[in-house]
PDB file of C-alpha atoms and ligand atoms in Angstrom:
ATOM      1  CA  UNK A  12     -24.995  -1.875 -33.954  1.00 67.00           C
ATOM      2  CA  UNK A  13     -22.360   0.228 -32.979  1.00 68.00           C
ATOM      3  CA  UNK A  14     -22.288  -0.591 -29.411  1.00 74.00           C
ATOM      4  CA  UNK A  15     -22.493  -4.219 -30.344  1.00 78.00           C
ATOM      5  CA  UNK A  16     -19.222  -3.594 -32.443  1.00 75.00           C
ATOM      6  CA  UNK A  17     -17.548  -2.276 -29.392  1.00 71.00           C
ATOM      7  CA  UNK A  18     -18.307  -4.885 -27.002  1.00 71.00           C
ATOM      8  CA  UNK A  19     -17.211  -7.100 -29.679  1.00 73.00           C
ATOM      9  CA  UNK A  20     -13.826  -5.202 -29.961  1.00 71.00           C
ATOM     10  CA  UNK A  21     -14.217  -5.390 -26.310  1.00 66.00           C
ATOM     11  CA  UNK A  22     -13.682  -8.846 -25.883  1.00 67.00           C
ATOM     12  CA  UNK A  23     -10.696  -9.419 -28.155  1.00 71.00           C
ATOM     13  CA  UNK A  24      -8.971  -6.523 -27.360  1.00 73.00           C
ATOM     14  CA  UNK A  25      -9.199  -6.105 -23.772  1.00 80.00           C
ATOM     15  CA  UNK A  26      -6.564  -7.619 -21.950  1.00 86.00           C
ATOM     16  CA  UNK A  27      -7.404 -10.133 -18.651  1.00 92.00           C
ATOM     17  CA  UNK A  28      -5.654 -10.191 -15.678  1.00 96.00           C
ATOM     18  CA  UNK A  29      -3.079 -13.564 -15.748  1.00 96.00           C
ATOM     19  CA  UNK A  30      -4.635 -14.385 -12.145  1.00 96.00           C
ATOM     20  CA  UNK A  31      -7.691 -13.771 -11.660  1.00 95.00           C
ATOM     21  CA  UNK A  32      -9.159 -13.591 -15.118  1.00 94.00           C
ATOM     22  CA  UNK A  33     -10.974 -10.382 -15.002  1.00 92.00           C
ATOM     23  CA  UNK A  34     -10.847  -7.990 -17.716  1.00 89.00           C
ATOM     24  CA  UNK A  35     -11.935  -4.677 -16.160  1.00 89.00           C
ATOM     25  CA  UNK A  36      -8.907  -3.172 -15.990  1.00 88.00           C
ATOM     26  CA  UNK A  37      -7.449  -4.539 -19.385  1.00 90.00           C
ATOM     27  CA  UNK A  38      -4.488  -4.931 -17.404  1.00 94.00           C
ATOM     28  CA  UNK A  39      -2.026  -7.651 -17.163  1.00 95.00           C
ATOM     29  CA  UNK A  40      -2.044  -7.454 -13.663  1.00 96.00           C
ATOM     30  CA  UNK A  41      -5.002  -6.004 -12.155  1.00 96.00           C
ATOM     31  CA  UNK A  42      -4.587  -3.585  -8.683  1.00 96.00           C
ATOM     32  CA  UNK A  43      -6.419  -5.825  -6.991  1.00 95.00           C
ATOM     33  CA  UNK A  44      -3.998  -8.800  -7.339  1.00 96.00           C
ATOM     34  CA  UNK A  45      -1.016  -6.580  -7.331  1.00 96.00           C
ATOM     35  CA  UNK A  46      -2.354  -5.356  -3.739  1.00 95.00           C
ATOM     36  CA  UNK A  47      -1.490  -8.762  -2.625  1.00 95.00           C
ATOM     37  CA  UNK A  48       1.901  -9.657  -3.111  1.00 96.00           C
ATOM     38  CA  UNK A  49       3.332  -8.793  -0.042  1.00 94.00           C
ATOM     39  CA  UNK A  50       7.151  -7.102   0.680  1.00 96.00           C
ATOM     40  CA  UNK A  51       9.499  -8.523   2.991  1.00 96.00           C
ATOM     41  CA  UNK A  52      11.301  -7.070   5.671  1.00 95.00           C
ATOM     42  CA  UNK A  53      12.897  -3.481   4.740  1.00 96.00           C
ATOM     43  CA  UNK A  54      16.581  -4.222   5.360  1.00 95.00           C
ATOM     44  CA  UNK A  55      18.851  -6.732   4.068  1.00 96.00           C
ATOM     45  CA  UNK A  56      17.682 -10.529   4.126  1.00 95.00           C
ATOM     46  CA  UNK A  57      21.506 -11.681   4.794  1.00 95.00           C
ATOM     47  CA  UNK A  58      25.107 -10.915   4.112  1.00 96.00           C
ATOM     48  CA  UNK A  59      27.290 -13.263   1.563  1.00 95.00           C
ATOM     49  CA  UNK A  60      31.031 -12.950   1.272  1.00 94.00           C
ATOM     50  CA  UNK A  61      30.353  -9.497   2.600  1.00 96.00           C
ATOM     51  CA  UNK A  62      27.874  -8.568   0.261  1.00 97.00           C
ATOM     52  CA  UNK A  63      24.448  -7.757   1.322  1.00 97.00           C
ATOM     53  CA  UNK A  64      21.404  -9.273  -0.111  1.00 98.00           C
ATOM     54  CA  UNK A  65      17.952  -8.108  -0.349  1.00 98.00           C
ATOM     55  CA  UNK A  66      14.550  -9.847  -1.376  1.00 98.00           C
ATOM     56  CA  UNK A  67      11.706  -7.684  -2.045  1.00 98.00           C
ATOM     57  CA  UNK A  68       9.117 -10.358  -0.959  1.00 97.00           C
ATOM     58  CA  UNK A  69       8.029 -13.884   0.485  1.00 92.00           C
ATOM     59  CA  UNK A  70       7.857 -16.453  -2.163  1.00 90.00           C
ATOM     60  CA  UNK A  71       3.781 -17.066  -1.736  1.00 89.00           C
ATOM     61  CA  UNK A  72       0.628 -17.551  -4.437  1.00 91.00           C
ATOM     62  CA  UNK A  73       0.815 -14.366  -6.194  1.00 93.00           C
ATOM     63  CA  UNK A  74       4.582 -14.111  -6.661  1.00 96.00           C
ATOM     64  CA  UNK A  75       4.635 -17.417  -7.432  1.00 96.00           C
ATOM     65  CA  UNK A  76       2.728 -16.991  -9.949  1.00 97.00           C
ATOM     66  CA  UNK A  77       4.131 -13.477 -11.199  1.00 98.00           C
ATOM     67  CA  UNK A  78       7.589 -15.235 -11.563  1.00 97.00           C
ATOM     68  CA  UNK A  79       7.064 -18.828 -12.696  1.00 97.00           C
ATOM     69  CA  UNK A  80       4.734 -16.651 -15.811  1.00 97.00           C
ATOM     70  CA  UNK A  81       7.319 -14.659 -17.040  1.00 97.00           C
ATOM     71  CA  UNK A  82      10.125 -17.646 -16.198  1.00 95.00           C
ATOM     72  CA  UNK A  83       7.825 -20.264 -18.082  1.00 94.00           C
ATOM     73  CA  UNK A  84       5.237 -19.502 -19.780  1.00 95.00           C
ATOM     74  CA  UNK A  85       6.227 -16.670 -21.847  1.00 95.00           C
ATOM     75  CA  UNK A  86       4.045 -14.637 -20.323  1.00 96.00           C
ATOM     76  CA  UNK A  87       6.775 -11.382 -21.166  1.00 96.00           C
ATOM     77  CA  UNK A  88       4.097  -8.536 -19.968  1.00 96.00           C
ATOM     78  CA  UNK A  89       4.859  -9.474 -16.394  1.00 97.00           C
ATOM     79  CA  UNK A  90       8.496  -8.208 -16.581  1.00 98.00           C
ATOM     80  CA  UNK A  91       6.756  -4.576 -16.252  1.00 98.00           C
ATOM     81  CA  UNK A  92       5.217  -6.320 -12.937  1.00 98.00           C
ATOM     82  CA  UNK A  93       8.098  -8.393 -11.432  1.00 98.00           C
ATOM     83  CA  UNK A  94      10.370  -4.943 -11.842  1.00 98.00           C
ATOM     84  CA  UNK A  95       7.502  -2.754 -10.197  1.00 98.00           C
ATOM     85  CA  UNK A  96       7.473  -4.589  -7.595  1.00 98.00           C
ATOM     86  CA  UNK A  97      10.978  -4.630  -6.790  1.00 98.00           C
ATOM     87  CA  UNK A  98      11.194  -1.089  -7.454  1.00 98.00           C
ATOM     88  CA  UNK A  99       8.812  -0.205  -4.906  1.00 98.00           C
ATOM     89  CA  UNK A 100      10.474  -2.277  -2.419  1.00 98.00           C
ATOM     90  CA  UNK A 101      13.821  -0.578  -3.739  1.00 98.00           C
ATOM     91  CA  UNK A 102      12.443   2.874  -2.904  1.00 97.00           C
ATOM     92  CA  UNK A 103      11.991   1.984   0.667  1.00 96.00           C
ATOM     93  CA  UNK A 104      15.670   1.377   1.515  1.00 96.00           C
ATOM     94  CA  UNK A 105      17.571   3.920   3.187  1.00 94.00           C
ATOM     95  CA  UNK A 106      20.833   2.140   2.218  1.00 92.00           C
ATOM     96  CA  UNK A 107      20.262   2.030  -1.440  1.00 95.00           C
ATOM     97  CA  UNK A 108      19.315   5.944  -1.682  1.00 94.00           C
ATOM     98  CA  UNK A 109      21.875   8.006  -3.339  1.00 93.00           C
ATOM     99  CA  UNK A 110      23.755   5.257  -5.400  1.00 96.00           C
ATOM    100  CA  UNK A 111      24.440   5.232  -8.718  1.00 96.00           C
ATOM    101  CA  UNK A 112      24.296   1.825  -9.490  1.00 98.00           C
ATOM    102  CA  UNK A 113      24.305  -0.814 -12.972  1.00 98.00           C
ATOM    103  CA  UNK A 114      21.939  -3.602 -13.441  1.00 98.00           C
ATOM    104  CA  UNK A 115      23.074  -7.102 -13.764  1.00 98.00           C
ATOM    105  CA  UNK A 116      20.659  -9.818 -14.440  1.00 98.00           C
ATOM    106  CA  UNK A 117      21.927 -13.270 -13.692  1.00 97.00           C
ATOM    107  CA  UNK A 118      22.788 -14.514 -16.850  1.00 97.00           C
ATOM    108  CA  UNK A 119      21.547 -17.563 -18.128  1.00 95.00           C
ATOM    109  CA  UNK A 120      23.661 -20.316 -20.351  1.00 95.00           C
ATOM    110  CA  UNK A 121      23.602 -19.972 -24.161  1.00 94.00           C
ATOM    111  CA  UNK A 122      21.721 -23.194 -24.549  1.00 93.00           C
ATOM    112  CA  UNK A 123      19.113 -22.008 -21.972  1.00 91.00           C
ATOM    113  CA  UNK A 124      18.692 -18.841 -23.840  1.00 91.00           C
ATOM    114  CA  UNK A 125      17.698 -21.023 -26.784  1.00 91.00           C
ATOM    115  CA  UNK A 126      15.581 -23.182 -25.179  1.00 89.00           C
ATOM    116  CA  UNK A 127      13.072 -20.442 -23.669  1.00 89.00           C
ATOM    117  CA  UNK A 128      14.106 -17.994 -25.940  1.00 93.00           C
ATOM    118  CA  UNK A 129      14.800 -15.039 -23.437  1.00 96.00           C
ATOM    119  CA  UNK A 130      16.376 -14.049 -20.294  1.00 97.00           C
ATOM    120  CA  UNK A 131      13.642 -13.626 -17.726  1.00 97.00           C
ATOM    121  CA  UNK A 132      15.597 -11.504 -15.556  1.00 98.00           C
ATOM    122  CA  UNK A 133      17.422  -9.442 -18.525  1.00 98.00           C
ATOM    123  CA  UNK A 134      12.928  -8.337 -19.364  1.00 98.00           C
ATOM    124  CA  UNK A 135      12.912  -7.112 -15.639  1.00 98.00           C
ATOM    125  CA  UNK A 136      16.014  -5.684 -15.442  1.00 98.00           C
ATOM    126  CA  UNK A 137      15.226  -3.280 -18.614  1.00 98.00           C
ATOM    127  CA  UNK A 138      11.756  -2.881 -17.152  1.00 98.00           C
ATOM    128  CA  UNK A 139      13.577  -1.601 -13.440  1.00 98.00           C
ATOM    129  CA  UNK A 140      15.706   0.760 -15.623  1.00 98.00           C
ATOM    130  CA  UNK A 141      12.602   2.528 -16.474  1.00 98.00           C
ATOM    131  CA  UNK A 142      11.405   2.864 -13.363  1.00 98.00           C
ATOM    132  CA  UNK A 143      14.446   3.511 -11.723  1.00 97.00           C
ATOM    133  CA  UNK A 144      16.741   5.455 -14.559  1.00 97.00           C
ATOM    134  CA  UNK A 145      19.943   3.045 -13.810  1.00 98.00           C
ATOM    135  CA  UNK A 146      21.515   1.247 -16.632  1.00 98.00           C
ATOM    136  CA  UNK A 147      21.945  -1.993 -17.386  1.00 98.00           C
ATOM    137  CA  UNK A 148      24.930  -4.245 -18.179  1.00 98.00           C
ATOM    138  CA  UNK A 149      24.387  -7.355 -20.205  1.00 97.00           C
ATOM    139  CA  UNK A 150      28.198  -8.140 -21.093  1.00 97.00           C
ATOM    140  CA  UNK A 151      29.979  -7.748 -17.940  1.00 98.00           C
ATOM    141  CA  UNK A 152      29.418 -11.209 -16.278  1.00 98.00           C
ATOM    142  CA  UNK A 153      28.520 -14.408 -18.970  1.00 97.00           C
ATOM    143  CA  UNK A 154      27.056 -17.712 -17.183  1.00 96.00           C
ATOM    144  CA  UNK A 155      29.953 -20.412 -19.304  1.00 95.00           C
ATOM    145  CA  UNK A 156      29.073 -23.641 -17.663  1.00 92.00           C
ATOM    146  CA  UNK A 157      25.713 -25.256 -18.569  1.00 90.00           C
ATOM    147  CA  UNK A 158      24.624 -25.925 -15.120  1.00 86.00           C
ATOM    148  CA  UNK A 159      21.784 -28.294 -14.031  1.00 81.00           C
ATOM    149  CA  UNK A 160      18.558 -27.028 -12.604  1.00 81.00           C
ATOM    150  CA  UNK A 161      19.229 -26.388  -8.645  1.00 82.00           C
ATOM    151  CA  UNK A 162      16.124 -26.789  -6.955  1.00 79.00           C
ATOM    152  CA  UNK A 163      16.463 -30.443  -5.531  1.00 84.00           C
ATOM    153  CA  UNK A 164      20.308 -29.855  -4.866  1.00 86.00           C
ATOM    154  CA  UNK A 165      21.503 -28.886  -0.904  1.00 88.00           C
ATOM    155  CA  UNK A 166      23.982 -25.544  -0.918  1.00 86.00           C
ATOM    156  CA  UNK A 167      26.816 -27.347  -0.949  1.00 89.00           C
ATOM    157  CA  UNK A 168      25.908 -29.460  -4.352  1.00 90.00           C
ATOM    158  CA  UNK A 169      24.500 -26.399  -5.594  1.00 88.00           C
ATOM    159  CA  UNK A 170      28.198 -24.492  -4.680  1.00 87.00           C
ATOM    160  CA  UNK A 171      29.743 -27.311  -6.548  1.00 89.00           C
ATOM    161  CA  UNK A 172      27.536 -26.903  -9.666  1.00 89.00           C
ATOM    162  CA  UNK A 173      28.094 -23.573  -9.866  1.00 90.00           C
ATOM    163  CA  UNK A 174      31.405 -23.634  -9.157  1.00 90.00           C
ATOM    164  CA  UNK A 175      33.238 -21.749 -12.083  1.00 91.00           C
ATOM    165  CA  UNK A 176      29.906 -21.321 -13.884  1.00 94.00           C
ATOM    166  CA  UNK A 177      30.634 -16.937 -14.303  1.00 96.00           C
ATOM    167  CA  UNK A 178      33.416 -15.440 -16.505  1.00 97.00           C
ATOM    168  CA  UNK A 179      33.736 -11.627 -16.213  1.00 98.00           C
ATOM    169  CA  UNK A 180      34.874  -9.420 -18.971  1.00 97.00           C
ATOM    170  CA  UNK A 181      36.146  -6.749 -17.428  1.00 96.00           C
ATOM    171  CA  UNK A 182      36.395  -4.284 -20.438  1.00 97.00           C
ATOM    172  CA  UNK A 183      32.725  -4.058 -19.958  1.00 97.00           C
ATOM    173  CA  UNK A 184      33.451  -2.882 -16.077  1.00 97.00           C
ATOM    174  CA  UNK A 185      32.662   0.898 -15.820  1.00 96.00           C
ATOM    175  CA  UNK A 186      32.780   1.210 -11.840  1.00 96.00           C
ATOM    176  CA  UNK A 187      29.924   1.712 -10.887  1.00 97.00           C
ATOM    177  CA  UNK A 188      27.989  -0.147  -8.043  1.00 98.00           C
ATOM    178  CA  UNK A 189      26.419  -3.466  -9.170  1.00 98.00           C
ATOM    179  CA  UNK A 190      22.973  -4.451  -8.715  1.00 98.00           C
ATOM    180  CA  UNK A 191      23.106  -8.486  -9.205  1.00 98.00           C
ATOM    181  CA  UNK A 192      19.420  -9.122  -9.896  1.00 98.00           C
ATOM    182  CA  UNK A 193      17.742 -12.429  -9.538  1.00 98.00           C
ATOM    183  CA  UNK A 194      13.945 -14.051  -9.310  1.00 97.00           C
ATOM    184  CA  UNK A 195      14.559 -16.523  -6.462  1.00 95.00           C
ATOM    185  CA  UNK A 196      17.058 -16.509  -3.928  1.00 95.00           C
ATOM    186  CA  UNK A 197      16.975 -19.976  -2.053  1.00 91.00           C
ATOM    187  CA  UNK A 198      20.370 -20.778  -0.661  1.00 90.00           C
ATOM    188  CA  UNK A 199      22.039 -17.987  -1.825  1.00 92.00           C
ATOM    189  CA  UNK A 200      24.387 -20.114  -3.935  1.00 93.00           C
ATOM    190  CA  UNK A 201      24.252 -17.973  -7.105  1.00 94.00           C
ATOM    191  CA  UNK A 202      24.934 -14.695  -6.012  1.00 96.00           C
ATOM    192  CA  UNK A 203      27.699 -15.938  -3.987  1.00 95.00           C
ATOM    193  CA  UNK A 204      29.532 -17.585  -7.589  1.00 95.00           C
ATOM    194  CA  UNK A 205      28.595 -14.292  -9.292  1.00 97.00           C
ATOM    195  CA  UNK A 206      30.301 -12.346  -6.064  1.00 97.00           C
ATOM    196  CA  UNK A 207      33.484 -14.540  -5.905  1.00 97.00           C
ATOM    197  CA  UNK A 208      34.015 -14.078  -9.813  1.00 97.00           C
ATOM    198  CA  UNK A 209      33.260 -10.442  -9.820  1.00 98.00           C
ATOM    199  CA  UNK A 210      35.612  -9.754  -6.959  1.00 97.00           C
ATOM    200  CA  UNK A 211      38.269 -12.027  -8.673  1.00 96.00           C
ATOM    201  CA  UNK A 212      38.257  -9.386 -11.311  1.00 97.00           C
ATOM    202  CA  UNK A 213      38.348  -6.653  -9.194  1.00 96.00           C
ATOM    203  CA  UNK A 214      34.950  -5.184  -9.095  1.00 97.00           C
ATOM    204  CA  UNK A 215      34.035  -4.781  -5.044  1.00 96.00           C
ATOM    205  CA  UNK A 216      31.312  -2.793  -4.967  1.00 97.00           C
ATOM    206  CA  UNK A 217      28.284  -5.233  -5.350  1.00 98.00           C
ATOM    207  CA  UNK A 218      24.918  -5.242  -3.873  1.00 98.00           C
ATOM    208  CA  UNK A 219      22.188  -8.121  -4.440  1.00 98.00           C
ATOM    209  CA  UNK A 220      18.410  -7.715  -5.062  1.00 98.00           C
ATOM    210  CA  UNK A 221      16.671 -10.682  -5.817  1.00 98.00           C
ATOM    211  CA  UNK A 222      12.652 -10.394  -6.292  1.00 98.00           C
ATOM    212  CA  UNK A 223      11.924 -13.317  -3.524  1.00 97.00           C
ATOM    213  CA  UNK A 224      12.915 -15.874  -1.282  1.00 95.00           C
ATOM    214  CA  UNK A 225      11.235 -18.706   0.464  1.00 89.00           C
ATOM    215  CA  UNK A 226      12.492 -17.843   3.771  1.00 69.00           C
TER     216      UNK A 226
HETATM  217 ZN1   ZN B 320      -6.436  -9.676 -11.009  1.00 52.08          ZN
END
């Protein structure tokens, strides 16, 4: 009877893996599926307005999956995953040893925030503090314009979008080195507004870190 009770327990307790459904490890994200997202390159991806950006992997099935969960389907456990990830990449770069730096998610509009109820990227950003002991900074740089979705739009439509979509308060500046952290980075046409408004305020010292890019 006991044992019965257990297996029962078992079965609503024990949580599945979100891609391949099995339950051994009552994890989120089992090892074996984690084993297959696969890093990118070890040094930076490319350099905007003098800023270097890194991606910590290749945009395929896995971290696909990983990203467009937590982004869409409120699938907030995968935050701990996303962050991991980039961490572990993060740990690899010679560059990035040795700096004290402050997490910035890319902020999200107001009216986005109510629509799926959190920032994605604010979850992995507190998640890569843990890991990584940096803090994070949630008021420095606010997202003002409502801007449309950016995947259909070529760089230069998705410059003009953007375009004056960041406001930085700088009484939330502290100096420290800034860690702009993003899921995707496509064209490269976010980090670049975030960059031009953060230098406009003054604050130079900016690296980028997004968790993927297609190319
Ligand atoms: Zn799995």
């Amino acid at each position: 009877m006991k044992k019965i009770f257990e297996a029962l327990l078992d079965l609503i307790y024990r949580k599945k893996c979100y891609f391949c459904g099995s339950s051994k490890n009552s994890l989120k994200m089992c090892p074996n599926c984690y084993e297959k997202l696969e890093f990118n390159s070890f040094s930076a991806n490319r350099v905007v307005e003098g800023v270097d950006i890194f991606c910590a992997g290749i945009y395929t099935k896995e971290l696909q999956k990983l990203i467009r969960g937590l982004k869409y389907h409120k699938q907030k456990e995968l935050a701990y995953y996303q962050a991991k990830f980039m961490h572990d990449y993060f740990s690899k770069i010679e560059k990035l040893k040795n700096v004290d730096f402050e997490l910035i998610p890319v902020p999200l509009h107001k009216n986005r925030i109510k629509k799926r109820k959190y920032n994605h990227m604010e979850l992995v950003c507190e998640e890569f503090s843990k890991l990584s002991g940096f803090e994070c900074n949630f008021n420095l740089i606010k997202r003002v314009k409502d801007t449309k979705p950016q995947y259909k739009l070529s760089r230069p439509q998705r410059l003009e979008n953007l375009s004056g979509a960041f406001v930085v308060d700088k009484a939330f500046y502290t100096g420290k080195t800034l860690l702009l952290m993003d899921d995707i980075c496509t064209t490269g046409a976010t980090f670049e507004e975030m960059i031009k408004a953060l230098k406009d305020a003054g604050c130079n010292k900016i690296v980028c870190f997004a968790t993927s890019t297609p190319m």
